[in-house]
Amino acid sequence: MTRHEERGDAGGPAGRRSRALRIAGLALAGALVLATAAAGWAYRHLNDNITGVDIDNALGDDRPARAVVTPSTTASGTASPLPTGSLNILVLGSDSRSGTANRELGGGDGSGARSDTAMVVHIDAGRTGATVVSIPRDTLVTRPSCPLASGGTTAVAYGAMFNSAYSVGGPVCAVKTVESLTGVRMDHYLEVDFSGFAELVDALGGVDVTTTEDIDDDQSHLRLEAGTHHLDGKQALALARTRHGIGDGSDLGRIGLQQTLVKALLEQMAGTDLLTDPAALYRVADAVTTGLTTDTGLDSLGELVGLGRSLKGLTAGRVETVTMPVVTAPSDPNRVIADEPAASELWASLR
């Protein structure tokens, strides 16, 4: 053995091994730093996608009572780390006019938005079953006085279109109008715009939907023969907006398509193993949060993840979709009103 090899000088085998180990260590450290930085950037980016609205503060105490929640326990008797109480969530799909992507998808050329789709999602205690109740946007309601972000309040409106609440007072007025109509406290609020919905479908690789009749709607630009189709984001959005190419052209036919699409999306998400594909998981998370508006109880990635984890026992097969019972409005054959007492009985079952 030479003196260079004994000393581990740079020129000997021991020196080369030592240098290689140092380089490998530096490379690993660099990779960990980059991965941590990337994870931090991704978290901040997803968090920044979400818009929060302080609905609780805006509405104060003049609201239906919250459901009484009994803390759950594990088999050992300790408190469960995840909430298991029932929840009522108002989910709106808005035809926002803001942004190029929304306008290209049919949001129009003006400013503002309307609530194009409205669903009350009731999650049962235990969070293993859910009921999705669609509210026709053509329903005539008494729109209550709502606080405005700019100060002041809106006037009470009788016989107003349900979806006008969002137009005049945004998410706060939409929640207050739903609570006035149903007598049910909305624990959370979620709003997705055109582009966010289309991006979610594309991030999931599309969605399979079966239609029972031909669709030919000049307004949504969707043409499908009866049968099963694999739809991309733009086509799925067109399906959710179709009303003139099916049935009697009313909002009730469109709601049926929306409910079919919701079930298909849930099944698609359940069948996609995102945990084994970090890139796909990020694409879906980015799509979910893009264009998302929530109440301040869900306006962070951590809070949304916590809600998702609490729903891990909820499967697509245990989600029931119904429509609020309605009848034709006496004042206008193109509008509907709540069919009583059936509508009140439905809402009472969700309290």
mmCIF file of C-alpha atoms in Angstrom:
data_model
loop_
_atom_site.group_PDB
_atom_site.id
_atom_site.type_symbol
_atom_site.label_atom_id
_atom_site.label_comp_id
_atom_site.label_asym_id
_atom_site.label_seq_id
_atom_site.Cartn_x
_atom_site.Cartn_y
_atom_site.Cartn_z
ATOM 1 C CA MET A 1 0.000 0.000 0.000
ATOM 2 C CA THR A 2 1.384 3.417 -0.924
ATOM 3 C CA ARG A 3 1.530 6.368 1.403
ATOM 4 C CA HIS A 4 -1.164 8.142 -0.716
ATOM 5 C CA GLU A 5 -3.535 5.195 -0.199
ATOM 6 C CA GLU A 6 -2.811 5.085 3.561
ATOM 7 C CA ARG A 7 -3.535 8.798 3.989
ATOM 8 C CA GLY A 8 -6.640 8.705 1.777
ATOM 9 C CA ASP A 9 -5.217 11.504 -0.365
ATOM 10 C CA ALA A 10 -7.393 12.848 -3.145
ATOM 11 C CA GLY A 11 -5.485 10.777 -5.676
ATOM 12 C CA GLY A 12 -5.981 7.410 -3.883
ATOM 13 C CA PRO A 13 -9.021 5.074 -3.814
ATOM 14 C CA ALA A 14 -10.020 6.080 -0.267
ATOM 15 C CA GLY A 15 -9.824 9.748 -1.212
ATOM 16 C CA ARG A 16 -11.949 9.185 -4.288
ATOM 17 C CA ARG A 17 -14.551 7.275 -2.247
ATOM 18 C CA SER A 18 -14.653 10.049 0.338
ATOM 19 C CA ARG A 19 -15.072 12.693 -2.348
ATOM 20 C CA ALA A 20 -17.816 10.619 -4.044
ATOM 21 C CA LEU A 21 -19.659 10.294 -0.736
ATOM 22 C CA ARG A 22 -19.432 14.044 -0.136
ATOM 23 C CA ILE A 23 -20.783 14.751 -3.640
ATOM 24 C CA ALA A 24 -23.617 12.246 -3.159
ATOM 25 C CA GLY A 25 -24.427 13.797 0.218
ATOM 26 C CA LEU A 26 -24.487 17.292 -1.253
ATOM 27 C CA ALA A 27 -26.660 16.109 -4.144
ATOM 28 C CA LEU A 28 -29.117 14.448 -1.732
ATOM 29 C CA ALA A 29 -29.203 17.538 0.463
ATOM 30 C CA GLY A 30 -29.788 19.691 -2.605
ATOM 31 C CA ALA A 31 -32.586 17.419 -3.780
ATOM 32 C CA LEU A 32 -34.228 17.557 -0.352
ATOM 33 C CA VAL A 33 -33.989 21.347 -0.296
ATOM 34 C CA LEU A 34 -35.509 21.568 -3.778
ATOM 35 C CA ALA A 35 -38.274 19.090 -2.872
ATOM 36 C CA THR A 36 -39.057 21.009 0.306
ATOM 37 C CA ALA A 37 -39.076 24.303 -1.579
ATOM 38 C CA ALA A 38 -41.290 22.803 -4.293
ATOM 39 C CA ALA A 39 -43.685 21.403 -1.684
ATOM 40 C CA GLY A 40 -43.778 24.768 0.065
ATOM 41 C CA TRP A 41 -44.411 26.569 -3.232
ATOM 42 C CA ALA A 42 -47.155 24.099 -4.174
ATOM 43 C CA TYR A 43 -48.865 24.513 -0.805
ATOM 44 C CA ARG A 44 -48.770 28.311 -1.041
ATOM 45 C CA HIS A 45 -49.971 28.200 -4.649
ATOM 46 C CA LEU A 46 -52.938 25.960 -3.811
ATOM 47 C CA ASN A 47 -53.749 28.048 -0.752
ATOM 48 C CA ASP A 48 -53.648 31.245 -2.810
ATOM 49 C CA ASN A 49 -56.102 29.743 -5.310
ATOM 50 C CA ILE A 50 -58.861 29.795 -2.675
ATOM 51 C CA THR A 51 -60.997 32.879 -2.031
ATOM 52 C CA GLY A 52 -62.582 33.134 1.420
ATOM 53 C CA VAL A 53 -65.783 35.000 2.330
ATOM 54 C CA ASP A 54 -66.615 35.681 5.977
ATOM 55 C CA ILE A 55 -70.274 34.670 5.793
ATOM 56 C CA ASP A 56 -70.671 33.990 9.532
ATOM 57 C CA ASN A 57 -69.573 37.501 10.463
ATOM 58 C CA ALA A 58 -71.697 39.098 7.721
ATOM 59 C CA LEU A 59 -74.900 37.301 8.736
ATOM 60 C CA GLY A 60 -74.425 37.380 12.499
ATOM 61 C CA ASP A 61 -76.871 35.506 14.727
ATOM 62 C CA ASP A 62 -80.027 35.970 12.628
ATOM 63 C CA ARG A 63 -79.827 32.454 11.225
ATOM 64 C CA PRO A 64 -81.200 28.950 11.810
ATOM 65 C CA ALA A 65 -79.614 27.146 14.746
ATOM 66 C CA ARG A 66 -76.625 24.902 14.193
ATOM 67 C CA ALA A 67 -77.145 21.177 14.506
ATOM 68 C CA VAL A 68 -76.152 19.821 17.920
ATOM 69 C CA VAL A 69 -72.964 17.793 17.465
ATOM 70 C CA THR A 70 -72.012 15.096 19.973
ATOM 71 C CA PRO A 71 -68.229 14.524 20.051
ATOM 72 C CA SER A 72 -67.409 11.086 18.691
ATOM 73 C CA THR A 73 -65.055 8.644 20.364
ATOM 74 C CA THR A 74 -62.773 5.879 19.218
ATOM 75 C CA ALA A 75 -62.922 2.249 20.407
ATOM 76 C CA SER A 76 -60.531 3.132 23.245
ATOM 77 C CA GLY A 77 -62.853 5.867 24.458
ATOM 78 C CA THR A 78 -60.651 8.787 23.408
ATOM 79 C CA ALA A 79 -61.943 11.652 21.298
ATOM 80 C CA SER A 80 -61.930 11.001 17.558
ATOM 81 C CA PRO A 81 -59.302 13.098 15.726
ATOM 82 C CA LEU A 82 -61.756 13.854 12.879
ATOM 83 C CA PRO A 83 -65.227 15.426 13.161
ATOM 84 C CA THR A 84 -68.135 13.087 12.449
ATOM 85 C CA GLY A 85 -71.172 15.308 12.939
ATOM 86 C CA SER A 86 -73.697 16.067 10.208
ATOM 87 C CA LEU A 87 -73.025 18.976 7.842
ATOM 88 C CA ASN A 88 -75.039 21.087 5.426
ATOM 89 C CA ILE A 89 -73.030 22.693 2.637
ATOM 90 C CA LEU A 90 -74.380 25.074 0.010
ATOM 91 C CA VAL A 91 -72.608 24.334 -3.277
ATOM 92 C CA LEU A 92 -72.995 26.846 -6.104
ATOM 93 C CA GLY A 93 -71.783 26.656 -9.678
ATOM 94 C CA SER A 94 -71.412 30.213 -10.946
ATOM 95 C CA ASP A 95 -71.379 31.409 -14.537
ATOM 96 C CA SER A 96 -68.701 33.980 -13.787
ATOM 97 C CA ARG A 97 -67.950 36.561 -16.460
ATOM 98 C CA SER A 98 -64.520 37.347 -15.036
ATOM 99 C CA GLY A 99 -61.416 35.982 -16.738
ATOM 100 C CA THR A 100 -60.729 34.903 -20.287
ATOM 101 C CA ALA A 101 -61.146 31.198 -19.504
ATOM 102 C CA ASN A 102 -64.647 31.694 -18.092
ATOM 103 C CA ARG A 103 -65.747 33.832 -21.039
ATOM 104 C CA GLU A 104 -64.463 31.254 -23.513
ATOM 105 C CA LEU A 105 -66.517 28.599 -21.714
ATOM 106 C CA GLY A 106 -69.724 30.597 -22.036
ATOM 107 C CA GLY A 107 -69.587 33.030 -19.137
ATOM 108 C CA GLY A 108 -70.557 35.982 -21.323
ATOM 109 C CA ASP A 109 -68.985 39.347 -21.944
ATOM 110 C CA GLY A 110 -70.303 41.389 -19.016
ATOM 111 C CA SER A 111 -69.195 41.627 -15.419
ATOM 112 C CA GLY A 112 -70.491 39.762 -12.386
ATOM 113 C CA ALA A 113 -71.976 36.283 -12.201
ATOM 114 C CA ARG A 114 -75.122 34.287 -11.479
ATOM 115 C CA SER A 115 -75.604 31.085 -9.498
ATOM 116 C CA ASP A 116 -76.106 28.730 -12.420
ATOM 117 C CA THR A 117 -76.369 25.632 -10.206
ATOM 118 C CA ALA A 118 -77.410 25.358 -6.561
ATOM 119 C CA MET A 119 -77.224 22.239 -4.419
ATOM 120 C CA VAL A 120 -77.571 21.725 -0.682
ATOM 121 C CA VAL A 121 -75.303 18.839 0.270
ATOM 122 C CA HIS A 122 -76.390 17.203 3.528
ATOM 123 C CA ILE A 123 -73.785 14.872 5.032
ATOM 124 C CA ASP A 124 -75.233 12.470 7.583
ATOM 125 C CA ALA A 125 -73.874 12.100 11.093
ATOM 126 C CA GLY A 126 -71.031 9.613 10.836
ATOM 127 C CA ARG A 127 -70.241 11.029 7.383
ATOM 128 C CA THR A 128 -70.813 7.802 5.478
ATOM 129 C CA GLY A 129 -73.926 8.925 3.572
ATOM 130 C CA ALA A 130 -75.106 12.108 1.894
ATOM 131 C CA THR A 131 -78.140 13.673 0.238
ATOM 132 C CA VAL A 132 -77.721 16.247 -2.523
ATOM 133 C CA VAL A 133 -80.778 18.474 -2.960
ATOM 134 C CA SER A 134 -80.934 20.588 -6.118
ATOM 135 C CA ILE A 135 -82.804 23.900 -6.012
ATOM 136 C CA PRO A 136 -84.148 24.994 -9.423
ATOM 137 C CA ARG A 137 -82.769 28.416 -10.253
ATOM 138 C CA ASP A 138 -86.193 29.391 -11.679
ATOM 139 C CA THR A 139 -87.833 28.992 -8.254
ATOM 140 C CA LEU A 140 -89.706 32.094 -7.082
ATOM 141 C CA VAL A 141 -88.828 32.914 -3.476
ATOM 142 C CA THR A 142 -88.954 35.701 -0.944
ATOM 143 C CA ARG A 143 -85.429 37.065 -1.064
ATOM 144 C CA PRO A 144 -84.560 38.452 2.382
ATOM 145 C CA SER A 145 -82.748 41.684 3.084
ATOM 146 C CA CYS A 146 -79.030 40.964 2.713
ATOM 147 C CA PRO A 147 -75.951 42.872 3.913
ATOM 148 C CA LEU A 148 -73.709 44.274 1.182
ATOM 149 C CA ALA A 149 -69.920 44.294 1.254
ATOM 150 C CA SER A 150 -69.998 47.980 0.340
ATOM 151 C CA GLY A 151 -72.281 48.778 3.287
ATOM 152 C CA GLY A 152 -76.033 48.938 3.603
ATOM 153 C CA THR A 153 -78.477 46.186 2.775
ATOM 154 C CA THR A 154 -80.644 44.995 -0.081
ATOM 155 C CA ALA A 155 -84.420 45.333 0.104
ATOM 156 C CA VAL A 156 -86.680 42.353 0.720
ATOM 157 C CA ALA A 157 -87.980 41.068 -2.640
ATOM 158 C CA TYR A 158 -91.158 38.995 -3.013
ATOM 159 C CA GLY A 159 -91.552 36.547 -5.883
ATOM 160 C CA ALA A 160 -87.904 36.953 -6.876
ATOM 161 C CA MET A 161 -85.950 34.425 -8.925
ATOM 162 C CA PHE A 162 -83.894 32.234 -6.600
ATOM 163 C CA ASN A 163 -80.647 32.825 -8.492
ATOM 164 C CA SER A 164 -81.064 36.615 -8.239
ATOM 165 C CA ALA A 165 -79.812 36.433 -4.637
ATOM 166 C CA TYR A 166 -76.268 35.780 -5.795
ATOM 167 C CA SER A 167 -76.508 38.515 -8.415
ATOM 168 C CA VAL A 168 -77.511 41.219 -5.940
ATOM 169 C CA GLY A 169 -75.598 40.157 -2.838
ATOM 170 C CA GLY A 170 -73.005 37.504 -3.719
ATOM 171 C CA PRO A 171 -72.326 34.433 -1.548
ATOM 172 C CA VAL A 172 -73.648 36.069 1.624
ATOM 173 C CA CYS A 173 -77.079 36.736 0.101
ATOM 174 C CA ALA A 174 -77.131 33.310 -1.551
ATOM 175 C CA VAL A 175 -76.600 31.634 1.838
ATOM 176 C CA LYS A 176 -79.164 33.833 3.577
ATOM 177 C CA THR A 177 -81.767 33.174 0.874
ATOM 178 C CA VAL A 178 -81.230 29.397 1.076
ATOM 179 C CA GLU A 179 -81.482 29.475 4.870
ATOM 180 C CA SER A 180 -84.679 31.551 4.620
ATOM 181 C CA LEU A 181 -86.149 29.124 2.072
ATOM 182 C CA THR A 182 -85.174 25.935 3.903
ATOM 183 C CA GLY A 183 -84.919 26.802 7.585
ATOM 184 C CA VAL A 184 -81.633 24.858 7.547
ATOM 185 C CA ARG A 185 -78.326 26.323 8.725
ATOM 186 C CA MET A 186 -75.603 26.162 6.066
ATOM 187 C CA ASP A 187 -72.423 25.089 7.872
ATOM 188 C CA HIS A 188 -70.253 25.785 4.836
ATOM 189 C CA TYR A 189 -70.303 27.387 1.416
ATOM 190 C CA LEU A 190 -68.491 26.224 -1.726
ATOM 191 C CA GLU A 191 -68.583 27.949 -5.102
ATOM 192 C CA VAL A 192 -66.910 26.728 -8.298
ATOM 193 C CA ASP A 193 -66.809 28.761 -11.503
ATOM 194 C CA PHE A 194 -66.884 27.557 -15.124
ATOM 195 C CA SER A 195 -63.155 27.195 -15.676
ATOM 196 C CA GLY A 196 -62.512 25.495 -12.324
ATOM 197 C CA PHE A 197 -65.113 22.818 -13.037
ATOM 198 C CA ALA A 198 -63.813 22.138 -16.555
ATOM 199 C CA GLU A 199 -60.222 21.941 -15.284
ATOM 200 C CA LEU A 200 -61.219 19.443 -12.582
ATOM 201 C CA VAL A 201 -62.822 17.122 -15.129
ATOM 202 C CA ASP A 202 -59.750 17.358 -17.372
ATOM 203 C CA ALA A 203 -57.401 16.741 -14.425
ATOM 204 C CA LEU A 204 -59.320 13.531 -13.683
ATOM 205 C CA GLY A 205 -58.865 12.422 -17.284
ATOM 206 C CA GLY A 206 -62.477 13.087 -18.253
ATOM 207 C CA VAL A 207 -65.690 11.511 -16.998
ATOM 208 C CA ASP A 208 -67.994 8.749 -18.290
ATOM 209 C CA VAL A 209 -71.655 9.763 -18.435
ATOM 210 C CA THR A 210 -74.680 7.834 -19.691
ATOM 211 C CA THR A 211 -77.566 9.807 -21.180
ATOM 212 C CA THR A 212 -80.993 8.259 -21.698
ATOM 213 C CA GLU A 213 -81.998 10.493 -24.633
ATOM 214 C CA ASP A 214 -80.384 12.374 -27.484
ATOM 215 C CA ILE A 215 -79.133 15.871 -26.636
ATOM 216 C CA ASP A 216 -79.070 18.680 -29.170
ATOM 217 C CA ASP A 217 -78.789 22.096 -27.513
ATOM 218 C CA ASP A 218 -77.851 25.098 -29.650
ATOM 219 C CA GLN A 219 -77.165 27.220 -26.563
ATOM 220 C CA SER A 220 -74.770 24.865 -24.766
ATOM 221 C CA HIS A 221 -73.462 23.620 -28.161
ATOM 222 C CA LEU A 222 -73.705 20.023 -26.990
ATOM 223 C CA ARG A 223 -74.822 17.214 -29.281
ATOM 224 C CA LEU A 224 -74.830 13.661 -27.963
ATOM 225 C CA GLU A 225 -76.710 10.546 -28.932
ATOM 226 C CA ALA A 226 -78.314 8.539 -26.137
ATOM 227 C CA GLY A 227 -75.739 6.235 -24.580
ATOM 228 C CA THR A 228 -72.472 6.331 -22.662
ATOM 229 C CA HIS A 229 -69.886 8.982 -23.516
ATOM 230 C CA HIS A 230 -66.442 9.937 -22.231
ATOM 231 C CA LEU A 231 -66.545 13.715 -21.810
ATOM 232 C CA ASP A 232 -63.700 16.191 -21.407
ATOM 233 C CA GLY A 233 -64.024 19.292 -19.220
ATOM 234 C CA LYS A 234 -65.637 21.524 -21.843
ATOM 235 C CA GLN A 235 -68.164 18.842 -22.799
ATOM 236 C CA ALA A 236 -68.986 18.061 -19.155
ATOM 237 C CA LEU A 237 -69.612 21.744 -18.493
ATOM 238 C CA ALA A 238 -71.867 21.923 -21.555
ATOM 239 C CA LEU A 239 -73.805 18.921 -20.206
ATOM 240 C CA ALA A 240 -74.245 20.646 -16.839
ATOM 241 C CA ARG A 241 -75.650 23.723 -18.622
ATOM 242 C CA THR A 242 -77.896 21.938 -21.132
ATOM 243 C CA ARG A 243 -81.618 22.542 -20.757
ATOM 244 C CA HIS A 244 -83.084 23.383 -24.185
ATOM 245 C CA GLY A 245 -82.104 20.168 -25.954
ATOM 246 C CA ILE A 246 -83.851 17.752 -23.586
ATOM 247 C CA GLY A 247 -87.319 17.138 -22.195
ATOM 248 C CA ASP A 248 -89.541 20.199 -22.044
ATOM 249 C CA GLY A 249 -86.571 22.583 -21.984
ATOM 250 C CA SER A 250 -87.094 23.497 -18.327
ATOM 251 C CA ASP A 251 -84.535 23.755 -15.556
ATOM 252 C CA LEU A 252 -85.787 20.452 -14.117
ATOM 253 C CA GLY A 253 -84.408 18.487 -17.073
ATOM 254 C CA ARG A 254 -81.045 20.178 -16.670
ATOM 255 C CA ILE A 255 -80.984 19.340 -12.973
ATOM 256 C CA GLY A 256 -81.372 15.666 -13.860
ATOM 257 C CA LEU A 257 -78.291 15.889 -16.081
ATOM 258 C CA GLN A 258 -76.356 17.693 -13.338
ATOM 259 C CA GLN A 259 -77.197 15.014 -10.806
ATOM 260 C CA THR A 260 -76.076 12.302 -13.231
ATOM 261 C CA LEU A 261 -72.832 14.195 -13.741
ATOM 262 C CA VAL A 262 -72.233 14.597 -9.991
ATOM 263 C CA LYS A 263 -72.566 10.844 -9.425
ATOM 264 C CA ALA A 264 -70.278 10.120 -12.385
ATOM 265 C CA LEU A 265 -67.631 12.515 -11.060
ATOM 266 C CA LEU A 266 -67.748 10.944 -7.604
ATOM 267 C CA GLU A 267 -67.267 7.514 -9.140
ATOM 268 C CA GLN A 268 -64.397 8.788 -11.292
ATOM 269 C CA MET A 269 -62.638 10.289 -8.278
ATOM 270 C CA ALA A 270 -63.171 7.124 -6.234
ATOM 271 C CA GLY A 271 -61.662 5.026 -9.019
ATOM 272 C CA THR A 272 -58.578 7.213 -9.429
ATOM 273 C CA ASP A 273 -55.648 6.317 -7.138
ATOM 274 C CA LEU A 274 -54.137 9.786 -6.857
ATOM 275 C CA LEU A 275 -51.920 8.882 -3.900
ATOM 276 C CA THR A 276 -49.661 6.799 -6.175
ATOM 277 C CA ASP A 277 -49.252 9.641 -8.687
ATOM 278 C CA PRO A 278 -48.101 12.899 -7.033
ATOM 279 C CA ALA A 279 -48.177 14.810 -10.335
ATOM 280 C CA ALA A 280 -51.801 13.796 -10.971
ATOM 281 C CA LEU A 281 -52.688 14.569 -7.354
ATOM 282 C CA TYR A 282 -51.283 18.077 -7.734
ATOM 283 C CA ARG A 283 -53.176 18.624 -11.005
ATOM 284 C CA VAL A 284 -56.443 17.621 -9.363
ATOM 285 C CA ALA A 285 -55.725 19.736 -6.257
ATOM 286 C CA ASP A 286 -54.873 22.714 -8.453
ATOM 287 C CA ALA A 287 -58.073 22.242 -10.453
ATOM 288 C CA VAL A 288 -60.210 21.864 -7.314
ATOM 289 C CA THR A 289 -58.870 25.062 -5.760
ATOM 290 C CA THR A 290 -58.724 27.158 -8.956
ATOM 291 C CA GLY A 291 -61.736 29.438 -9.040
ATOM 292 C CA LEU A 292 -62.894 28.124 -5.644
ATOM 293 C CA THR A 293 -64.680 30.435 -3.196
ATOM 294 C CA THR A 294 -65.509 29.187 0.300
ATOM 295 C CA ASP A 295 -66.584 30.453 3.685
ATOM 296 C CA THR A 296 -63.703 31.270 6.025
ATOM 297 C CA GLY A 297 -64.085 27.884 7.716
ATOM 298 C CA LEU A 298 -62.792 26.174 4.556
ATOM 299 C CA ASP A 299 -60.574 28.800 2.950
ATOM 300 C CA SER A 300 -57.264 27.042 3.485
ATOM 301 C CA LEU A 301 -55.794 23.876 2.031
ATOM 302 C CA GLY A 302 -55.476 22.372 5.511
ATOM 303 C CA GLU A 303 -59.166 22.899 6.261
ATOM 304 C CA LEU A 304 -60.249 21.438 2.915
ATOM 305 C CA VAL A 305 -57.999 18.405 3.435
ATOM 306 C CA GLY A 306 -59.441 17.957 6.927
ATOM 307 C CA LEU A 307 -62.976 17.966 5.508
ATOM 308 C CA GLY A 308 -61.941 15.475 2.831
ATOM 309 C CA ARG A 309 -60.359 13.138 5.387
ATOM 310 C CA SER A 310 -63.526 13.210 7.486
ATOM 311 C CA LEU A 311 -65.458 11.984 4.430
ATOM 312 C CA LYS A 312 -63.206 8.997 3.702
ATOM 313 C CA GLY A 313 -66.067 6.597 4.529
ATOM 314 C CA LEU A 314 -68.462 8.274 2.080
ATOM 315 C CA THR A 315 -68.785 6.394 -1.217
ATOM 316 C CA ALA A 316 -70.530 7.412 -4.438
ATOM 317 C CA GLY A 317 -73.055 4.622 -3.924
ATOM 318 C CA ARG A 318 -74.214 6.207 -0.666
ATOM 319 C CA VAL A 319 -74.952 9.625 -2.182
ATOM 320 C CA GLU A 320 -78.636 10.229 -2.935
ATOM 321 C CA THR A 321 -79.636 13.000 -5.364
ATOM 322 C CA VAL A 322 -83.072 14.637 -5.210
ATOM 323 C CA THR A 323 -84.710 17.870 -6.333
ATOM 324 C CA MET A 324 -86.674 20.204 -4.080
ATOM 325 C CA PRO A 325 -90.365 19.449 -4.750
ATOM 326 C CA VAL A 326 -91.828 22.230 -6.907
ATOM 327 C CA VAL A 327 -94.959 23.070 -8.863
ATOM 328 C CA THR A 328 -95.601 25.578 -11.633
ATOM 329 C CA ALA A 329 -95.958 29.116 -10.277
ATOM 330 C CA PRO A 330 -99.517 30.447 -10.634
ATOM 331 C CA SER A 331 -98.144 33.839 -11.677
ATOM 332 C CA ASP A 332 -95.816 32.562 -14.415
ATOM 333 C CA PRO A 333 -95.901 29.219 -16.280
ATOM 334 C CA ASN A 334 -92.128 29.515 -16.852
ATOM 335 C CA ARG A 335 -91.364 29.630 -13.122
ATOM 336 C CA VAL A 336 -91.837 27.243 -10.197
ATOM 337 C CA ILE A 337 -92.517 27.546 -6.485
ATOM 338 C CA ALA A 338 -91.889 25.136 -3.605
ATOM 339 C CA ASP A 339 -94.491 22.367 -3.430
ATOM 340 C CA GLU A 340 -95.782 22.345 0.127
ATOM 341 C CA PRO A 341 -95.830 20.529 2.457
ATOM 342 C CA ALA A 342 -93.442 18.170 0.624
ATOM 343 C CA ALA A 343 -90.641 20.757 0.376
ATOM 344 C CA SER A 344 -90.795 21.650 4.075
ATOM 345 C CA GLU A 345 -90.780 17.961 5.019
ATOM 346 C CA LEU A 346 -87.661 17.414 2.930
ATOM 347 C CA TRP A 347 -85.814 20.313 4.548
ATOM 348 C CA ALA A 348 -86.919 19.225 8.034
ATOM 349 C CA SER A 349 -85.252 15.855 7.426
ATOM 350 C CA LEU A 350 -81.901 17.620 6.941
ATOM 351 C CA ARG A 351 -81.889 19.599 10.186
#
